Coordinates of C-alpha atoms in Angstrom, one line a residue:
Chain A
N639 CA 1.0 -19.3 -7.2
A640 CA -2.3 -17.8 -6.2
G641 CA -0.9 -15.4 -3.5
V642 CA -3.7 -13.1 -2.3
T643 CA -7.0 -13.5 -4.0
Q644 CA -9.9 -11.0 -3.7
T645 CA -13.4 -11.3 -4.9
P646 CA -15.3 -9.7 -6.5
K647 CA -13.2 -7.5 -8.8
F648 CA -16.0 -5.0 -9.4
R649 CA -19.3 -4.3 -7.6
I650 CA -21.9 -1.6 -7.7
L651 CA -24.0 -1.2 -4.5
K652 CA -27.0 0.9 -3.8
I653 CA -26.9 3.2 -0.8
G654 CA -27.9 1.2 2.3
Q655 CA -27.0 -2.2 0.9
S656 CA -24.5 -4.4 2.5
M657 CA -21.8 -6.7 1.1
T658 CA -18.8 -8.7 2.0
L659 CA -15.4 -8.4 0.2
Q660 CA -13.6 -11.7 0.3
C661 CA -9.9 -12.1 0.7
T662 CA -7.9 -15.3 1.0
Q663 CA -4.2 -16.0 0.9
D664 CA -2.3 -19.2 0.5
M665 CA 1.1 -18.2 1.8
N666 CA 0.4 -19.0 5.5
H667 CA 0.9 -15.4 6.5
N668 CA -0.2 -14.4 9.9
Y669 CA -0.6 -10.7 9.1
M670 CA -3.4 -9.5 6.9
Y671 CA -4.7 -6.0 6.1
W672 CA -7.5 -4.2 4.4
Y673 CA -6.7 -0.9 2.7
R674 CA -8.8 1.5 0.6
Q675 CA -7.4 3.7 -2.1
D676 CA -9.3 6.8 -3.3
P677 CA -8.5 8.3 -6.7
G678 CA -5.1 10.0 -6.7
M679 CA -4.5 9.1 -3.1
G680 CA -2.4 6.6 -1.2
L681 CA -3.6 3.6 0.7
K682 CA -5.4 4.0 4.0
L683 CA -5.6 1.2 6.5
I684 CA -9.1 0.1 7.4
Y685 CA -8.5 -3.0 9.6
Y686 CA -5.7 -5.5 10.2
S687 CA -5.1 -8.8 11.8
V688 CA -2.0 -10.4 13.3
G689 CA -3.4 -13.9 13.4
A690 CA -6.6 -16.0 13.5
G691 CA -9.0 -14.6 16.0
I692 CA -7.2 -11.2 16.4
T693 CA -8.3 -8.0 14.6
D694 CA -7.7 -4.3 15.2
K695 CA -8.8 -1.0 13.7
G696 CA -6.7 1.0 11.4
E697 CA -7.0 4.6 10.3
V698 CA -10.4 4.5 8.7
P699 CA -12.5 1.7 10.3
N700 CA -15.9 3.4 10.5
G701 CA -18.6 1.6 8.4
Y702 CA -16.6 -1.6 8.2
N703 CA -16.2 -4.8 10.1
V704 CA -13.8 -7.8 9.8
S705 CA -13.4 -11.2 11.1
R706 CA -10.5 -13.7 11.0
S707 CA -11.6 -17.2 11.8
T708 CA -8.8 -18.9 9.8
T709 CA -5.2 -17.9 8.8
E710 CA -6.2 -17.9 5.2
D711 CA -9.3 -15.7 5.1
F712 CA -9.9 -12.1 6.1
P713 CA -13.3 -10.9 4.8
L714 CA -14.3 -7.2 5.0
R715 CA -18.0 -6.4 5.7
L716 CA -19.6 -3.2 4.6
E717 CA -22.9 -2.4 6.4
L718 CA -25.3 0.3 5.1
A719 CA -23.1 1.3 2.2
A720 CA -22.6 5.1 1.6
P721 CA -21.3 7.0 -1.4
S722 CA -18.2 7.8 0.7
Q723 CA -17.2 4.2 0.6
T724 CA -16.8 4.3 -3.2
S725 CA -13.2 3.3 -3.5
V726 CA -10.8 0.6 -4.5
Y727 CA -10.2 -1.9 -1.8
F728 CA -7.0 -3.9 -1.4
C729 CA -6.3 -6.9 0.8
A730 CA -2.7 -7.6 1.7
S731 CA -0.8 -10.1 3.7
S732 CA 2.7 -10.3 5.1
L733 CA 4.8 -12.9 6.9
Q734 CA 5.9 -10.5 9.5
N735 CA 4.6 -7.0 10.5
I736 CA 4.1 -4.9 7.4
R737 CA 6.4 -2.2 8.7
D738 CA 9.3 -4.7 8.7
T739 CA 8.8 -6.8 5.5
E740 CA 7.2 -7.0 2.1
A741 CA 3.4 -7.1 1.8
F742 CA 1.6 -8.9 -1.0
F743 CA -1.5 -7.3 -2.3
G744 CA -4.5 -8.8 -4.0
Q745 CA -5.7 -7.4 -7.3
G746 CA -8.3 -5.1 -5.7
T747 CA -12.1 -4.7 -5.6
R748 CA -13.5 -1.6 -7.3
L749 CA -16.6 -0.6 -5.4
T750 CA -19.1 2.0 -6.5
V751 CA -21.9 3.1 -4.2
V752 CA -24.8 4.9 -5.9
Chain B
Q836 CA 1.6 18.5 7.6
K837 CA 0.9 15.1 6.0
E838 CA 2.6 12.2 7.6
V839 CA 4.2 11.1 4.3
E840 CA 4.4 13.7 1.5
Q841 CA 5.3 13.1 -2.1
N842 CA 5.2 15.3 -5.1
S843 CA 2.1 14.1 -7.0
G844 CA 3.7 14.8 -10.4
P845 CA 3.2 13.8 -13.0
L846 CA 6.9 13.4 -13.6
S847 CA 8.0 12.8 -17.1
V848 CA 11.5 11.7 -18.1
P849 CA 12.9 10.6 -21.4
E850 CA 13.9 6.9 -21.9
G851 CA 17.4 6.3 -20.6
A852 CA 17.4 9.2 -18.1
I853 CA 17.5 9.1 -14.3
A854 CA 14.1 9.5 -12.6
S855 CA 14.2 11.0 -9.1
L856 CA 11.3 10.5 -6.8
N857 CA 11.2 12.2 -3.5
C858 CA 9.4 11.7 -0.2
T859 CA 9.4 13.5 3.2
Y860 CA 7.9 12.2 6.4
S861 CA 7.0 13.8 9.7
D862 CA 7.5 11.1 12.3
R863 CA 11.1 11.1 13.4
G864 CA 10.7 7.8 15.1
S865 CA 10.1 6.0 11.8
Q866 CA 12.6 3.2 11.2
S867 CA 11.6 1.6 7.9
F868 CA 10.8 3.0 4.5
F869 CA 9.3 1.3 1.5
W870 CA 8.8 2.1 -2.2
Y871 CA 5.9 0.4 -3.9
R872 CA 5.2 0.6 -7.6
Q873 CA 1.6 0.6 -8.8
Y874 CA 0.7 0.2 -12.5
S875 CA -2.6 1.8 -13.5
G876 CA -5.5 -0.3 -12.4
K877 CA -3.2 -2.8 -10.6
S878 CA -2.1 -3.6 -7.1
P879 CA 1.0 -2.2 -5.4
E880 CA 4.2 -4.3 -5.5
L881 CA 7.4 -3.8 -3.5
I882 CA 10.4 -2.2 -5.2
M883 CA 12.7 -1.5 -2.3
F884 CA 12.9 -1.0 1.4
I885 CA 15.5 0.8 3.4
Y886 CA 16.2 1.1 7.1
S887 CA 19.6 2.7 7.4
N888 CA 20.9 6.1 6.5
G889 CA 22.6 6.2 3.1
D890 CA 22.1 4.5 -0.2
K891 CA 20.8 1.1 -1.0
E892 CA 21.1 -0.2 -4.6
D893 CA 19.2 -3.0 -6.4
G894 CA 19.8 -3.1 -10.1
R895 CA 18.6 0.1 -11.7
F896 CA 17.0 1.3 -8.4
T897 CA 18.7 3.2 -5.6
A898 CA 16.9 4.2 -2.4
Q899 CA 18.4 7.0 -0.4
L900 CA 17.5 7.7 3.2
N901 CA 18.4 10.8 5.3
K902 CA 16.8 10.5 8.8
A903 CA 18.1 13.8 10.0
S904 CA 16.3 15.6 7.1
Q905 CA 13.4 13.1 7.2
Y906 CA 13.8 12.5 3.6
V907 CA 13.8 9.3 1.4
S908 CA 14.2 9.1 -2.3
L909 CA 14.1 6.6 -5.1
L910 CA 16.4 6.9 -8.2
I911 CA 15.7 4.9 -11.3
R912 CA 18.6 4.8 -13.7
D913 CA 18.3 4.1 -17.4
S914 CA 14.5 4.6 -17.1
Q915 CA 12.4 2.5 -19.4
P916 CA 8.8 3.0 -20.6
S917 CA 7.9 -0.1 -18.5
D918 CA 8.8 2.0 -15.4
S919 CA 5.8 4.2 -16.1
A920 CA 3.7 3.8 -13.0
T921 CA 2.8 5.5 -9.8
Y922 CA 5.4 5.1 -7.0
L923 CA 4.1 5.0 -3.5
C924 CA 6.4 5.9 -0.6
A925 CA 5.5 4.4 2.8
R926 CA 7.0 4.6 6.2
G927 CA 6.7 2.1 9.1
S928 CA 5.1 3.5 12.2
S929 CA 7.1 3.9 15.3
G930 CA 6.0 2.5 18.6
S931 CA 3.4 -0.2 18.9
A932 CA 1.1 0.7 16.0
R933 CA 3.0 -1.6 13.6
Q934 CA 1.5 -0.1 10.5
L935 CA 2.6 1.4 7.2
T936 CA 1.6 5.0 6.3
F937 CA 1.5 5.6 2.6
G938 CA 2.0 8.8 0.6
S939 CA -0.3 9.7 -2.2
G940 CA 2.2 8.6 -4.8
T941 CA 4.1 10.1 -7.7
Q942 CA 3.0 9.3 -11.2
L943 CA 6.0 8.7 -13.4
T944 CA 5.9 8.6 -17.2
V945 CA 9.0 7.5 -19.2
L946 CA 8.8 8.8 -22.7
P947 CA 10.2 6.6 -25.5

């Protein structure tokens, strides 16, 4: 029962470096999402996908990119990391649109940019 | 005005008491509302969702929705120390956006 798996769990980046946060799900969900959560705050949507080959921006997409080549995988790319991107990142998936059904979250990636 | 507003707490209740968590929202077109629980350092997990005005009960949890007042709440009866967590209220967007907007969460501590 893997569900949604994220890697890595922790990462420290230097300003200007790039990295990819990996997310994979084994529930055959069409909908996948990337959220960030800053301390004491709720989740903010970065990007989402309604199926392979289809992605769209969320509330806070600047500084990030995504791709969805398969149903299972939805990687998030950070280019030119900035301290403002220090956050906890959650990947999620749902069978239907997240506003209509339960979303399943990965365990999160705690990213620090120094 | 925040789209989804919650009292940040922290809220403390004694074991066995009723914990009441409140949430207001600004988009009158919202149709769906969710309560997610998040333990410290963990990912959110769904507790309940509600679409219709009134109460919805699931075990010790009751969600209440009042669309006229743009208010949704979560009651936890017979609170247990294991209920200590942050509770995130979220509303489904209206129209074509098809997203969830989360509040900042209410931290609940149940004291043994």
